[in-house]
Coordinates of C-alpha atoms in Angstrom, one line a residue:
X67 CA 3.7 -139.4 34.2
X68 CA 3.6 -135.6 33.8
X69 CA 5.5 -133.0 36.0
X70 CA 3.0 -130.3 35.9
X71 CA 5.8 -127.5 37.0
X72 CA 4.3 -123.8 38.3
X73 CA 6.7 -121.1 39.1
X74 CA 4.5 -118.9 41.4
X75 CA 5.9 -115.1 42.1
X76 CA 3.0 -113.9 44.1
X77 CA -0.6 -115.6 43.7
X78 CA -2.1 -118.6 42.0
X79 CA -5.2 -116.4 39.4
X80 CA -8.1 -118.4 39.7
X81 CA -8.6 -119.2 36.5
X82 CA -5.0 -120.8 36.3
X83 CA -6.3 -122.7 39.7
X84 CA -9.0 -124.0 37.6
X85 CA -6.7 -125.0 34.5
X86 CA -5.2 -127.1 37.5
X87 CA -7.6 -129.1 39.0
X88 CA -9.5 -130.0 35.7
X89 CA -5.4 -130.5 33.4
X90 CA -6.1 -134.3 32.0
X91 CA -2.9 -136.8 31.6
X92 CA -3.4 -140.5 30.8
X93 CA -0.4 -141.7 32.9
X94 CA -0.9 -139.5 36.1
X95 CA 0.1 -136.2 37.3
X96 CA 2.4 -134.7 39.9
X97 CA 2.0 -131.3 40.9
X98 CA 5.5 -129.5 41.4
X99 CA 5.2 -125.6 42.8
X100 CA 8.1 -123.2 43.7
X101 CA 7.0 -119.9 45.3
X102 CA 8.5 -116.4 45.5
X103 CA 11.3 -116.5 43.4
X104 CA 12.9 -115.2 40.8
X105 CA 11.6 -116.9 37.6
X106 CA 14.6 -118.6 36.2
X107 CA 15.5 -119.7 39.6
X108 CA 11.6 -121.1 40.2
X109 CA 12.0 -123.4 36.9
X110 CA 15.5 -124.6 37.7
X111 CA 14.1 -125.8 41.1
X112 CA 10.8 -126.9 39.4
X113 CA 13.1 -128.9 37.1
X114 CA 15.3 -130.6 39.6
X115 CA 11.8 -131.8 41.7
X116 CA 10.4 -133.2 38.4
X117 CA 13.1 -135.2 37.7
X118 CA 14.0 -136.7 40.9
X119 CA 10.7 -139.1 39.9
X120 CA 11.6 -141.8 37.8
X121 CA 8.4 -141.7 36.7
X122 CA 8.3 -138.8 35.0
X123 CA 8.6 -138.7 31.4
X124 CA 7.3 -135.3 30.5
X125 CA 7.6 -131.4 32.2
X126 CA 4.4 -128.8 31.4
X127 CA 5.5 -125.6 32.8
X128 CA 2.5 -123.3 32.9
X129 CA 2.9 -119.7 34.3
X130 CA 0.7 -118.8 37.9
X131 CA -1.5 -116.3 35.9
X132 CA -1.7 -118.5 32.9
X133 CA -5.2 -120.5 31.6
X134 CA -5.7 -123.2 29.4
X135 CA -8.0 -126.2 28.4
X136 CA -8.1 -129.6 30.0
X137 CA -7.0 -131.4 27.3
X138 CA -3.6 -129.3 26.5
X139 CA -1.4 -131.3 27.8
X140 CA -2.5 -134.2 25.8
X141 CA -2.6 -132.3 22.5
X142 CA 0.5 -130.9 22.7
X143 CA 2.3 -134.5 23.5
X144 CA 0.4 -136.3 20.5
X145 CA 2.4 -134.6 18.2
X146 CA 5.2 -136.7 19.4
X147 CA 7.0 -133.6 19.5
X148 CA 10.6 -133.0 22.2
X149 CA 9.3 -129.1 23.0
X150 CA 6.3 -127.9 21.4
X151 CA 4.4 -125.1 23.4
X152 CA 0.5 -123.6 23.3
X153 CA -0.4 -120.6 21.6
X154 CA 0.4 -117.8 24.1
X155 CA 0.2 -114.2 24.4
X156 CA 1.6 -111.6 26.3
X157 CA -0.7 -109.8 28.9
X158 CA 0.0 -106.0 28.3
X159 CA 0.1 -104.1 24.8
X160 CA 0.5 -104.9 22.2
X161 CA -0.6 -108.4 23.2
X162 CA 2.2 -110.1 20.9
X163 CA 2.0 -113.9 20.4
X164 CA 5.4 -115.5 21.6
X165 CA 6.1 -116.9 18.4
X166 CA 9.7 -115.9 17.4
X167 CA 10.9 -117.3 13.6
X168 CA 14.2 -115.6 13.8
X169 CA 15.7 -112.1 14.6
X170 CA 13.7 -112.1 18.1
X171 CA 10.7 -110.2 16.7
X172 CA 7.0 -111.6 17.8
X173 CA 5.4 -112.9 14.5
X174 CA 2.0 -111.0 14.6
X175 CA 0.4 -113.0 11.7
X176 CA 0.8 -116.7 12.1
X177 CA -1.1 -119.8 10.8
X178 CA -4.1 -120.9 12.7
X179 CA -4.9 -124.1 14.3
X180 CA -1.7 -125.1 13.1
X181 CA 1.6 -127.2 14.3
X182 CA 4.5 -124.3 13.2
X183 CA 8.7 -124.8 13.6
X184 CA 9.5 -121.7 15.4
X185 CA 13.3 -120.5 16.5
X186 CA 12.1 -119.4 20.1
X187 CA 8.5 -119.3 22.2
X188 CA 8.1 -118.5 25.8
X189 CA 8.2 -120.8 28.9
X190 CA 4.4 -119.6 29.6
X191 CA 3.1 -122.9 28.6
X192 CA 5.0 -125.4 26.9
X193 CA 5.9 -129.5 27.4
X194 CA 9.2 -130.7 27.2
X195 CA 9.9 -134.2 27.5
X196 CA 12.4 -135.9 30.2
X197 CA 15.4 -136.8 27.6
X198 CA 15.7 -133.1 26.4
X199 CA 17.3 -132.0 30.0
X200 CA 18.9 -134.8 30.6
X201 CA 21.0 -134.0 27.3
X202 CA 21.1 -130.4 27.9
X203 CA 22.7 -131.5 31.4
X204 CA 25.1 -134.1 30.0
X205 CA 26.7 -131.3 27.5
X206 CA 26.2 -128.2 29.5
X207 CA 25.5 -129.1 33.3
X208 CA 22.2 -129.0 34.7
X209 CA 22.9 -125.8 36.5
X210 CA 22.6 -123.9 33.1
X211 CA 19.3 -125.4 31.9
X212 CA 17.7 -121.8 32.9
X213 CA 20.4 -119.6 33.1
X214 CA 19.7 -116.9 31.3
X215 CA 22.8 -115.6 28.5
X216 CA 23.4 -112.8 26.1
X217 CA 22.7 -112.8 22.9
X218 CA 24.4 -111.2 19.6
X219 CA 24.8 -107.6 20.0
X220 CA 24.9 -107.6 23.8
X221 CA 21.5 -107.9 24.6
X222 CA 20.0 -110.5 27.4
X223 CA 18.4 -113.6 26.5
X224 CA 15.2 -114.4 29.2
X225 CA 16.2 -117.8 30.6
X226 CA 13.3 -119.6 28.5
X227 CA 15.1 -118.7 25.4
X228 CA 18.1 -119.1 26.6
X229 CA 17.2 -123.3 27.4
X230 CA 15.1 -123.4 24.0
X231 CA 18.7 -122.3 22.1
X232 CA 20.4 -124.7 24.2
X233 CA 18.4 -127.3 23.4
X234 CA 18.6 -126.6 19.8
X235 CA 22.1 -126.8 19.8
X236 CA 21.6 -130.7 20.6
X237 CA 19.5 -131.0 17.5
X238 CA 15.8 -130.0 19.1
X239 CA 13.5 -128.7 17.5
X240 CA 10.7 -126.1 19.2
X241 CA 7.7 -126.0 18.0
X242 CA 4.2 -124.4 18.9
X243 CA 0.2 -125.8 18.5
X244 CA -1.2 -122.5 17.3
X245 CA -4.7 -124.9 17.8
X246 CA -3.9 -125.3 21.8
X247 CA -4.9 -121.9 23.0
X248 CA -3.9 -120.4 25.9
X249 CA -5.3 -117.4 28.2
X250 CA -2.9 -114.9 30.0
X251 CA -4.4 -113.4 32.6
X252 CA -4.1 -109.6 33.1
X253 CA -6.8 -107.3 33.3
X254 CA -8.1 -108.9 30.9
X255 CA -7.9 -112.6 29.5
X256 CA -5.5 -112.1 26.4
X257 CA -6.4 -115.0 24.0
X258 CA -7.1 -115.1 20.2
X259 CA -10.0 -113.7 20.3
X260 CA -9.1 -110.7 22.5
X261 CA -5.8 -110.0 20.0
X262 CA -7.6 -110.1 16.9
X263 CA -10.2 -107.7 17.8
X264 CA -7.3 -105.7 19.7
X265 CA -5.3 -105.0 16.2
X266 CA -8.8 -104.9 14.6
X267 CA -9.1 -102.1 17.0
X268 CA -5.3 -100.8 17.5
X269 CA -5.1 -100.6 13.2

């Protein structure tokens, strides 16, 4: 079964409300929704819920203003893959994929329609299966699965990161479906299309 998990600061956009109702999983879906808090705090309660069924062998968190295709989920888990995520982007300039391979810089060219290793990604959109926090909570305590930390040099570390490098400590690898692509809804719908012709544009 999959935990579809949706931390919610202030409205559901209608286009992620439709990414809801139409989301496909073979073995069934439960819908898991924490409301008005902070973020890190939303997924550490959304995570807790998910795993109190049994049944539940994978987590897709996807953002309240994120949009994606019916068949996401399924892509993303037939690459048999602990933490892979879809192709994301933020939702103000400069429209940056979340695709970190090292040194916390966004990777601006990346390949397309692609499975890609990456060091980080965001929590925007991504599947994680079961086993991955209950080994996180076995080494570190579940209480820390989105705490956020500090990385090198003093500087925070978001809370998705912060569980991606804690995971990767176990062994994990994170990877992203550059193929799966996801809209972030602003203003605007930021996906492929829109950040190509935005640095077309922005060059």
């Amino acid at each position: 079964m999959l935990a579809l998990c949706v931390p919610v600061y202030d409205v559901f956009e209608p286009d992620n409300v439709a990414s809801i109702w139409s989301l496909q999983w073979p073995g069934g879906i439960t819908f898991n929704m924490a409301h008005g808090r902070l973020l890190d705090d939303a997924r550490h309660s959304l995570t807790v819920t998910a795993l109190a069924n049994p049944e539940v062998t994978h987590l897709l968190f996807a953002d309240a203003d994120m949009a994606y295709p019916p068949d996401a989920a399924i892509r993303l888990a037939a690459h048999g893959k602990p933490i892979v995520g879809g192709l994301c982007f933020e939702r103000r300039p400069p429209f940056s994929p979340t695709l970190f391979f090292g040194g916390g810089i966004p990777q601006l060219d990346y390949p397309r329609n692609a499975l890609v290793r990456v060091a980080s990604t965001g929590g925007a959109f991504i599947l994680i299966e079961r086993a991955v926090f209950e080994a996180v909570s076995q080494v570190e305590g579940a209480g820390l699965w989105w705490a956020s930390t500090v990385r090198a040099g003093g500087l925070p570390l978001a809370g998705d990161e912060s569980f991606l490098q804690r995971a990767k400590r176990l062994g994990y690898e994170v990877h992203v479906d550059t193929g799966v692509k996801t809209g972030h809804v602003g203003k605007v719908v930021v996906d492929e299309a829109f950040y190509d012709a935005w640095r077309r544009g922005a060059a």
